[in-house]
PDB file of C-alpha atoms and ligand atoms in Angstrom:
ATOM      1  CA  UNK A  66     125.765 116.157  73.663  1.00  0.00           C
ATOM      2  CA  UNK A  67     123.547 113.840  71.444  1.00  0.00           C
ATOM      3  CA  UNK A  68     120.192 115.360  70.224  1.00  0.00           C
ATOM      4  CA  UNK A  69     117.342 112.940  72.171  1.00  0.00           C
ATOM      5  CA  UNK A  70     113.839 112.505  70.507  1.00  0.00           C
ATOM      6  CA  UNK A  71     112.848 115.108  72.765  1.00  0.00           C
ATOM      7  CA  UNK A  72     114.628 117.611  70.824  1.00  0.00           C
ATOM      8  CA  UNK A  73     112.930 117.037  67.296  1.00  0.00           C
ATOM      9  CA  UNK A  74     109.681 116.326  69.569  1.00  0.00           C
ATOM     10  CA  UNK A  75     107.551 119.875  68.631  1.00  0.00           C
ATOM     11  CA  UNK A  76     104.514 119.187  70.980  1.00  0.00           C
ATOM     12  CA  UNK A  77     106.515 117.678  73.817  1.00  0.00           C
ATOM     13  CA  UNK A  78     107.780 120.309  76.237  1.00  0.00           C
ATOM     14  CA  UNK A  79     111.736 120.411  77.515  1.00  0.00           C
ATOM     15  CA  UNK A  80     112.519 118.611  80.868  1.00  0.00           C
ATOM     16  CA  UNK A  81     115.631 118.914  82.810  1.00  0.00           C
ATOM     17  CA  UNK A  82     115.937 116.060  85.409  1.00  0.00           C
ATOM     18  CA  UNK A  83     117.851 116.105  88.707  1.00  0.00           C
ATOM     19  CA  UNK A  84     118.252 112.879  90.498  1.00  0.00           C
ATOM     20  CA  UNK A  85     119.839 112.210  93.543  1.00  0.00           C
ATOM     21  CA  UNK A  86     120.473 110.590  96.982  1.00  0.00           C
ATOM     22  CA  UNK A  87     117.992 112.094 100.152  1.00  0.00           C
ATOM     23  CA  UNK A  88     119.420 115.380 101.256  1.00  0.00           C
ATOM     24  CA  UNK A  89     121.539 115.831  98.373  1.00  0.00           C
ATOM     25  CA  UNK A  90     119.690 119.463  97.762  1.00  0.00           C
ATOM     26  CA  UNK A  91     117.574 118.530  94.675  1.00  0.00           C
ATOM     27  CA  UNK A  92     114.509 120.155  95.785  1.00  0.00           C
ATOM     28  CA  UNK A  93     115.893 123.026  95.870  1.00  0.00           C
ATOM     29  CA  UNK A  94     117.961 123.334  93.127  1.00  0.00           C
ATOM     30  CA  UNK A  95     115.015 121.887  90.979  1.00  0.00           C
ATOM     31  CA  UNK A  96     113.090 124.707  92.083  1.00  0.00           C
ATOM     32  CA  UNK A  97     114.985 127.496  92.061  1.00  0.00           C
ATOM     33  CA  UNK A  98     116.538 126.517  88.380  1.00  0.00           C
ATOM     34  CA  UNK A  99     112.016 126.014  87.625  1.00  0.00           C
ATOM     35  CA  UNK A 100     111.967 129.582  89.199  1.00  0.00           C
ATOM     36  CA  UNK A 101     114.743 131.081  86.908  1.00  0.00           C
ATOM     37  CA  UNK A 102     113.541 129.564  83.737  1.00  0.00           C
ATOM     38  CA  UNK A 103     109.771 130.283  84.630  1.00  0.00           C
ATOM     39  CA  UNK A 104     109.316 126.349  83.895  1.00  0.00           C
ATOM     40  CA  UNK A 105     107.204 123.957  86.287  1.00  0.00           C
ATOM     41  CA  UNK A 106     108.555 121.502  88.856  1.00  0.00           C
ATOM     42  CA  UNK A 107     107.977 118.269  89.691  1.00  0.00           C
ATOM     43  CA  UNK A 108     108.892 116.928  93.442  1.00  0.00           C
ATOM     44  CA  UNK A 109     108.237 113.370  92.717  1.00  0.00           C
ATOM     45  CA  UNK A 110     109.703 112.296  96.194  1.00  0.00           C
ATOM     46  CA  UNK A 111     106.459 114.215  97.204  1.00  0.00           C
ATOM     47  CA  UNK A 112     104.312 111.560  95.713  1.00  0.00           C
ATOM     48  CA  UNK A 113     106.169 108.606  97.153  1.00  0.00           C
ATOM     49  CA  UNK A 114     105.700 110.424 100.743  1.00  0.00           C
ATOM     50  CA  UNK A 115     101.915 111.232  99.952  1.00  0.00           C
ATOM     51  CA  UNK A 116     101.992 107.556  99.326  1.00  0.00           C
ATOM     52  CA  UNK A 117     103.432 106.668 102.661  1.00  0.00           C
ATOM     53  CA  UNK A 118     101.264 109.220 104.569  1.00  0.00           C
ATOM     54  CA  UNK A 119      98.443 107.104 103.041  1.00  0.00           C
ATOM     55  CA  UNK A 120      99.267 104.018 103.852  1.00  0.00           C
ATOM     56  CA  UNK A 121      99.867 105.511 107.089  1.00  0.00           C
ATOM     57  CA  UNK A 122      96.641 106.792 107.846  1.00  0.00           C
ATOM     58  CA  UNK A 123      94.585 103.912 106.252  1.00  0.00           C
ATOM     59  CA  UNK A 124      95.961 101.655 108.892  1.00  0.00           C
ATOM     60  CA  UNK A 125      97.280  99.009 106.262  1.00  0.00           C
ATOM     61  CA  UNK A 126      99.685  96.700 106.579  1.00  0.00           C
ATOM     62  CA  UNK A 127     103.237  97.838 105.986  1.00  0.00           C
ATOM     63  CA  UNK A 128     104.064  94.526 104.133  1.00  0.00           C
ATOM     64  CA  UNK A 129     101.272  94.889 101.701  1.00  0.00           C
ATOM     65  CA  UNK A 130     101.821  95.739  98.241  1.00  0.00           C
ATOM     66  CA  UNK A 131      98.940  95.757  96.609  1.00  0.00           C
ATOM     67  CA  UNK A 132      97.220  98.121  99.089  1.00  0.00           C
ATOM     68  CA  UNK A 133      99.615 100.658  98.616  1.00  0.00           C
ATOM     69  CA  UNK A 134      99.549 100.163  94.641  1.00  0.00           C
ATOM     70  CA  UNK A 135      95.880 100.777  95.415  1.00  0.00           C
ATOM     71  CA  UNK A 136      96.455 103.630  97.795  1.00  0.00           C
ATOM     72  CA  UNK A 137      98.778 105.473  94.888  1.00  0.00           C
ATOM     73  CA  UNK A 138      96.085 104.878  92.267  1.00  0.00           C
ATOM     74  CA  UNK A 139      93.741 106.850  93.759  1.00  0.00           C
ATOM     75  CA  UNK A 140      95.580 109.512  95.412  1.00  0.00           C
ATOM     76  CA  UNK A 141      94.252 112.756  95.922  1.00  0.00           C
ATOM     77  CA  UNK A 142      96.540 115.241  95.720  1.00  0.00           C
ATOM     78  CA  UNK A 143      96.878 118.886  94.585  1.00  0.00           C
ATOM     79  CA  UNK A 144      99.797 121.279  94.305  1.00  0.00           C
ATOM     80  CA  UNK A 145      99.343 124.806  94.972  1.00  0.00           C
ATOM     81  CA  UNK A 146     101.660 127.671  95.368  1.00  0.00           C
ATOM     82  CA  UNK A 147     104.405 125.608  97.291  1.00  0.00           C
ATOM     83  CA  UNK A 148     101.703 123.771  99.415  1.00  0.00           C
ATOM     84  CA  UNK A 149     100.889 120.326  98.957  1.00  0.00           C
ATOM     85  CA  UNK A 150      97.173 118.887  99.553  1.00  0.00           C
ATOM     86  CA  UNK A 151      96.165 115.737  99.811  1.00  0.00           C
ATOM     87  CA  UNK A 152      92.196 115.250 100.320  1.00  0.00           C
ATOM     88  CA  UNK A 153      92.301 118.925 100.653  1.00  0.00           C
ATOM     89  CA  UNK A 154      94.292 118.657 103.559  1.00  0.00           C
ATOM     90  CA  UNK A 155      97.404 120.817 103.919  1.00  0.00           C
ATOM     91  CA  UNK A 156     100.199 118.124 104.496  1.00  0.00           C
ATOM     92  CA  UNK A 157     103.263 119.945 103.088  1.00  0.00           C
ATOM     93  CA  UNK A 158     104.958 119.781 106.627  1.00  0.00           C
ATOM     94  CA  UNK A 159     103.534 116.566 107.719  1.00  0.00           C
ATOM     95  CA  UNK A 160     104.986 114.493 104.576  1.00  0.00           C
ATOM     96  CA  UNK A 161     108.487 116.337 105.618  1.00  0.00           C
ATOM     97  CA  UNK A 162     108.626 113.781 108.623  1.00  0.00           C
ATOM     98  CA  UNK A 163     111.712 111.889 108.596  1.00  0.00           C
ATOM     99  CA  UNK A 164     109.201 108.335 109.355  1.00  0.00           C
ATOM    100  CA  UNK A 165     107.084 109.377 106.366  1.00  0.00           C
ATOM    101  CA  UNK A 166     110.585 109.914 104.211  1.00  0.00           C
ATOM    102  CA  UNK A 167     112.174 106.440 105.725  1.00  0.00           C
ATOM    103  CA  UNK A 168     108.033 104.935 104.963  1.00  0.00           C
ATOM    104  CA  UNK A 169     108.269 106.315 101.510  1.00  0.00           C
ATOM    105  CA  UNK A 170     111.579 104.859 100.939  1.00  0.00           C
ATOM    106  CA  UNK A 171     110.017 101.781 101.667  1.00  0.00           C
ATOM    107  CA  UNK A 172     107.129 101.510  99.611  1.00  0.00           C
ATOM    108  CA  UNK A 173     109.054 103.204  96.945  1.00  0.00           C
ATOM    109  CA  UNK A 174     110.783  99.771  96.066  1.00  0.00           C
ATOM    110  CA  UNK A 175     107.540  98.485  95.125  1.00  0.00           C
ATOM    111  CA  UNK A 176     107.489  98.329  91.410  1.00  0.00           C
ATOM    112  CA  UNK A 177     103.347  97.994  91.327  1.00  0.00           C
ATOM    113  CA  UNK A 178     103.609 101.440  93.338  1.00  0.00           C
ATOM    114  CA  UNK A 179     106.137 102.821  90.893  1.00  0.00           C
ATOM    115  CA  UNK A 180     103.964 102.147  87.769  1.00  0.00           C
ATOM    116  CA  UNK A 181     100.610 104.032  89.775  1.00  0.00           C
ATOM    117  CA  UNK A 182     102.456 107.323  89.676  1.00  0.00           C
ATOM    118  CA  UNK A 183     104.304 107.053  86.570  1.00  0.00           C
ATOM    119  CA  UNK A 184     101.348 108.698  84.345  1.00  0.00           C
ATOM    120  CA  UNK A 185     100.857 111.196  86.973  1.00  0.00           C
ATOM    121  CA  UNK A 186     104.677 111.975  86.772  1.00  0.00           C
ATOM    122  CA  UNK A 187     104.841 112.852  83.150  1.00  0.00           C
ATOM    123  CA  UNK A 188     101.538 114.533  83.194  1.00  0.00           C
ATOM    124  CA  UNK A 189     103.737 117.419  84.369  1.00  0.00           C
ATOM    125  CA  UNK A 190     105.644 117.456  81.449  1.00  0.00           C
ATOM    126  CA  UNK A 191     103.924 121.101  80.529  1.00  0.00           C
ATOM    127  CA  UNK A 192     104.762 124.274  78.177  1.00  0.00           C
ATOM    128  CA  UNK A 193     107.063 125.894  78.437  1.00  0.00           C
ATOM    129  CA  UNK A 194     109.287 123.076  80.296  1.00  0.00           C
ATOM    130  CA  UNK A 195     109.329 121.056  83.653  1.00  0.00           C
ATOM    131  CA  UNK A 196     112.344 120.613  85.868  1.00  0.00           C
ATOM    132  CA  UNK A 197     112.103 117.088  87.765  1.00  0.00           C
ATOM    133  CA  UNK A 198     113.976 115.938  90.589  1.00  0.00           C
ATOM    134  CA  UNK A 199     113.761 112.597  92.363  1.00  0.00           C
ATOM    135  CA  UNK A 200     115.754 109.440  91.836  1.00  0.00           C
ATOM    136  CA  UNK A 201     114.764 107.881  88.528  1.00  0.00           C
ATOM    137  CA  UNK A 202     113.693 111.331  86.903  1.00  0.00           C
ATOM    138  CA  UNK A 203     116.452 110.588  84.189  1.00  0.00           C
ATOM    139  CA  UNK A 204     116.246 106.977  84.012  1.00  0.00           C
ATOM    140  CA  UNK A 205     112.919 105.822  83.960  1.00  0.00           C
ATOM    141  CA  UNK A 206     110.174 108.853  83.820  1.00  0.00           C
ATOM    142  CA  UNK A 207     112.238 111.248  81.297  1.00  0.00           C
ATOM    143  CA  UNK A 208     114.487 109.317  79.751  1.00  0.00           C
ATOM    144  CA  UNK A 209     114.460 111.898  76.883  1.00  0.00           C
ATOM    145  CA  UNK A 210     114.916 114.528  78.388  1.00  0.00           C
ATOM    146  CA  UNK A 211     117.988 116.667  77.166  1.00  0.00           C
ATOM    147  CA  UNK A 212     119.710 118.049  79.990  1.00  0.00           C
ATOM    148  CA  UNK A 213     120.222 115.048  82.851  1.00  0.00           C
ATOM    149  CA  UNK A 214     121.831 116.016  86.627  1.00  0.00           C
ATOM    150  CA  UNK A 215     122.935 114.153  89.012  1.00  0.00           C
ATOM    151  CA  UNK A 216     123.380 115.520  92.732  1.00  0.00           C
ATOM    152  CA  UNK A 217     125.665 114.113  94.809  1.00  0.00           C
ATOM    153  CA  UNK A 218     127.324 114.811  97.826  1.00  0.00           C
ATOM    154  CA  UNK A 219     129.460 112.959 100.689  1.00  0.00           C
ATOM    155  CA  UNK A 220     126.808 111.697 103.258  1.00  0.00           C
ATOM    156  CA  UNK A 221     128.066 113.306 106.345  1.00  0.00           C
ATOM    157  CA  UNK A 222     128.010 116.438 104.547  1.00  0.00           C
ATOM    158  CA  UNK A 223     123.974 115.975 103.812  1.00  0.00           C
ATOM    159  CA  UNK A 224     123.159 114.411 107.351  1.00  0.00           C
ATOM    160  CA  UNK A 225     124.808 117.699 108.513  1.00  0.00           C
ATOM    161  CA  UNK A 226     122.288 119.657 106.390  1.00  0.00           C
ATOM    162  CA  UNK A 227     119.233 117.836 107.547  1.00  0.00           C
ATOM    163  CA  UNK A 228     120.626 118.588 110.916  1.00  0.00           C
ATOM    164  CA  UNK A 229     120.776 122.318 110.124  1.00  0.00           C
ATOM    165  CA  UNK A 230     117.419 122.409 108.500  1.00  0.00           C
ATOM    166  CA  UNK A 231     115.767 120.453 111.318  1.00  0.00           C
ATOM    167  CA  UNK A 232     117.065 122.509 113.690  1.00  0.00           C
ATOM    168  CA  UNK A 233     116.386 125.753 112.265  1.00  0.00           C
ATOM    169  CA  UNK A 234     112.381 124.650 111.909  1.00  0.00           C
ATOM    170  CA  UNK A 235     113.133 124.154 115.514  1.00  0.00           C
ATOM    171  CA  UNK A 236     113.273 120.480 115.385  1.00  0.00           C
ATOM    172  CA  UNK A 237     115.392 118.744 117.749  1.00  0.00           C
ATOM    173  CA  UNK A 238     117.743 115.824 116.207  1.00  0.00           C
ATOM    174  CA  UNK A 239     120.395 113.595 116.580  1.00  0.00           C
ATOM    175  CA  UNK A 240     123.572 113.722 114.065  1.00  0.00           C
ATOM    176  CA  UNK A 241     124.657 110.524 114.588  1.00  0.00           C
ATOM    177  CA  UNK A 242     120.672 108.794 113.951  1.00  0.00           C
ATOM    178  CA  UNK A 243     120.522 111.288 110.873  1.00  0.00           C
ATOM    179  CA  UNK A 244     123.743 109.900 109.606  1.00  0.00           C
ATOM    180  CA  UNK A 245     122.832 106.036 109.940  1.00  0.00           C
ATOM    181  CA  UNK A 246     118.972 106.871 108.637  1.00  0.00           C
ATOM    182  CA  UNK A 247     120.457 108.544 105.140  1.00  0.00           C
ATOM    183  CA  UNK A 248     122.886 105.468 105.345  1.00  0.00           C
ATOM    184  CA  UNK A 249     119.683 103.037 105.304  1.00  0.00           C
ATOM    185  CA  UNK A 250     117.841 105.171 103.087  1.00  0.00           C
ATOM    186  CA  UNK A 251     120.825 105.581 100.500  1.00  0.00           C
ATOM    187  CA  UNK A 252     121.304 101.764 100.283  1.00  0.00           C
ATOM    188  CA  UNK A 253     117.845 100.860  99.855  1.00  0.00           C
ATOM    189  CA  UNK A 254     117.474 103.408  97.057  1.00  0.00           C
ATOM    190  CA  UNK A 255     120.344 102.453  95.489  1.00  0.00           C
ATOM    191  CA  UNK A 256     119.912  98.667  96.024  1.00  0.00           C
ATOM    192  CA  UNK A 257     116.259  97.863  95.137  1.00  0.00           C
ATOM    193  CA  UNK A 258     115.310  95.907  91.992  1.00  0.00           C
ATOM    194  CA  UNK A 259     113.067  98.068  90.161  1.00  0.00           C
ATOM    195  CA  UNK A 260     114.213 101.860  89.444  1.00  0.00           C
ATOM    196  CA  UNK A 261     117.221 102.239  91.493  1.00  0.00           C
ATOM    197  CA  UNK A 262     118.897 105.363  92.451  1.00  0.00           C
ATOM    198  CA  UNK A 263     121.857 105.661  89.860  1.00  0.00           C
ATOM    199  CA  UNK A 264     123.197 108.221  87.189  1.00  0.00           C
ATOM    200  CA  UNK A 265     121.584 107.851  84.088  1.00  0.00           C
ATOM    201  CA  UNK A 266     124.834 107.331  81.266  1.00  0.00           C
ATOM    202  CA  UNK A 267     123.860 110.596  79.844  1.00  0.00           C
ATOM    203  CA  UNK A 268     123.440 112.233  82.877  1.00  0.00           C
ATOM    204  CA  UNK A 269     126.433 115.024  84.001  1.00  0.00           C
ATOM    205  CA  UNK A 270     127.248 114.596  87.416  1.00  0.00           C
ATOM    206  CA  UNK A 271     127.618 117.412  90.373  1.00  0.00           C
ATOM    207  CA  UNK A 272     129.375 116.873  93.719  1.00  0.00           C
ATOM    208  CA  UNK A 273     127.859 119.473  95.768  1.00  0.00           C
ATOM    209  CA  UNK A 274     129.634 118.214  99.041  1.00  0.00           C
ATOM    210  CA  UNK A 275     131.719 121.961  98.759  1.00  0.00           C
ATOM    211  CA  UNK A 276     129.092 123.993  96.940  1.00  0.00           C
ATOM    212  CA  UNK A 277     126.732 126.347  97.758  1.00  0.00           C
ATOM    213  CA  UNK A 278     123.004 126.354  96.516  1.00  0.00           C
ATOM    214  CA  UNK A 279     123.810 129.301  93.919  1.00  0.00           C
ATOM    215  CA  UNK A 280     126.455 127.896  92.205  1.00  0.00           C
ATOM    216  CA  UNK A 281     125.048 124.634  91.877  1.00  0.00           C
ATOM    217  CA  UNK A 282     121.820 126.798  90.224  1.00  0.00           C
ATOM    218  CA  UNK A 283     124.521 128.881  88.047  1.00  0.00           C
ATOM    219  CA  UNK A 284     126.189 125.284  86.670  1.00  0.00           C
ATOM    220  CA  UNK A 285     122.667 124.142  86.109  1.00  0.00           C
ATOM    221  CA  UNK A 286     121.771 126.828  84.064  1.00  0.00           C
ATOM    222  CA  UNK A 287     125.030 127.382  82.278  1.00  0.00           C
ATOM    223  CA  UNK A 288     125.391 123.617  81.250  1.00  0.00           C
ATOM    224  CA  UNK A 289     121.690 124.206  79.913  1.00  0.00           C
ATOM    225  CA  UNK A 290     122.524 127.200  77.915  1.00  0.00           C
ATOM    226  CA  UNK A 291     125.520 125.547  76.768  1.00  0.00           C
ATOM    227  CA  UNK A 292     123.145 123.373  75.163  1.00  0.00           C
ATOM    228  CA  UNK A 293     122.076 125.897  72.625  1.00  0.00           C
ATOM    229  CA  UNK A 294     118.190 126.646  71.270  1.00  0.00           C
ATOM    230  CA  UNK A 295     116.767 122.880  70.919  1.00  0.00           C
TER     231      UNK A 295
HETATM  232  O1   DC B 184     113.323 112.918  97.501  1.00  0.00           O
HETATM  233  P1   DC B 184     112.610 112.500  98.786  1.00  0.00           P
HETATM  234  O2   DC B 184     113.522 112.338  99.978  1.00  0.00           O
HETATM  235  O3   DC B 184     111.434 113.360  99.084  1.00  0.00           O
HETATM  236  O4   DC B 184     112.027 111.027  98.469  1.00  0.00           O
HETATM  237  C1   DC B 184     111.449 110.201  99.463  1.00  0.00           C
HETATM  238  C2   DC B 184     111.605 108.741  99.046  1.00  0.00           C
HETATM  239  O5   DC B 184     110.828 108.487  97.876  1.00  0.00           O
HETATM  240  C3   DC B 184     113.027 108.333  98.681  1.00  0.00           C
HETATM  241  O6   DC B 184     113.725 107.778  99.781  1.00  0.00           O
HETATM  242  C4   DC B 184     112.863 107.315  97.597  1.00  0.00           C
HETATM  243  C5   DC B 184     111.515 107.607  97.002  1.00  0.00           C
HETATM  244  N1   DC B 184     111.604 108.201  95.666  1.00  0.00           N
HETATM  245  C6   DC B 184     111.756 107.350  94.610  1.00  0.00           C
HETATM  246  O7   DC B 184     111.899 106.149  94.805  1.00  0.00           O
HETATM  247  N2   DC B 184     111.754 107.831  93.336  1.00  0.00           N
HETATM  248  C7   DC B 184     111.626 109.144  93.107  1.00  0.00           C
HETATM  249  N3   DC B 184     111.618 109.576  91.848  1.00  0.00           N
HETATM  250  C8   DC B 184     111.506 110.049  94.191  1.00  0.00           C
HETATM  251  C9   DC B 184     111.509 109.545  95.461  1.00  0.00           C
END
């Protein structure tokens, strides 16, 4: 693998990205590869849904741009222990909302909405390391960073996941609505203009379709102490 400038980079701390399509597991494997190294983590998805929550609640316009550029500016937001605040509010569960993922999807295309939370993005970048997962974590917000994943999986096999988790929170849902929402969701992440979902060249790629959680985490960590000491 080619040495990046975050390798020679003393003051800047090491950042492993995973990016990948909704439901493709990232959030978890982010976090439980963040756990194992004692690093930080960075949901960034969490930001575009804290963004859509609101626009949401301010009662703007769903077409308007600017607004939301505005509303992303000056979010409010906190992260502590595994809870998310916004305006002190606990919203971890609320922002979890499939309309507030499909909403976030939305004004994620935005590109004046992008650049709001890009600072805010790297300002995790903290001793002793950061493990970032979104959809243009390798591309666009850490495009130094040494060790690049990307999560895949077939997208029946994540709709059946979401199904899973919604129902074991209780949830009732539909299979065939999750299915043709991730669809939607998949092809306007991949498709927009400005920061699209795609691999980064560098990135190494893992089809999780027929893996579990801790050997996705044990591939993670292996290809990252294949690396050697930076
Ligand atoms: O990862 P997630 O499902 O929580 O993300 C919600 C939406 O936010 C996703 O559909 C696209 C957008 N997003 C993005 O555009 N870039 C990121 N780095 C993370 C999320």
């Amino acid at each position: 693998m080619n040495l990046s400038s975050a390798d020679t980079a003393p003051n800047l701390a090491p950042v492993i990205t995973i990016d990948g399509p909704t439901a493709s597991g990232k959030g978890t494997i982010a976090q439980r590869v963040a756990d194992h190294l004692g690093w930080h983590a960075l949901d960034s998805g969490a930001l575009y849904r804290l963004t859509a929550l609101a626009v949401q609640r301010s009662g703007a316009n769903l077409d308007d741009e600017s607004q939301a550029a505005a509303l992303a500016r000056q979010l409010d937001v906190r992260f502590e222990s595994g809870a998310v605040l916004f305006q002190a509010e606990d919203v971890t569960h609320a922002i979890r909302q499939e309309s507030i993922g499909n909403l976030a999807s939305q004004v994620a295309a935005w590109p004046t909405v992008r650049a709001a939370l890009l600072a805010r993005q790297r300002d995790f970048r903290l001793a002793p390391g950061l493990v970032a997962d979104g959809r243009d974590m390798g591309t666009v917000v850490f495009p130094d960073a040494p060790l690049k994943i990307f999560l895949d999986a077939a997208v029946d096999v994540r709709a059946q996941r979401r199904y899973k988790q919604l129902n074991d929170k209780g949830i009732s849902a539909n299979l065939d609505d999750l299915l043709s929402d991730l669809r939607d969701r998949d092809a306007r992440d991949r498709g927009r203009v400005h920061a699209p979902l795609v691999a980064a060249h560098d990135a190494v790629t893992i089809d999780s379709s027929h893996l579990g959680v801790d050997q996705v985490v044990q591939q993670v960590l292996a290809l990252w102490s294949a690396r050697g000491p930076a």
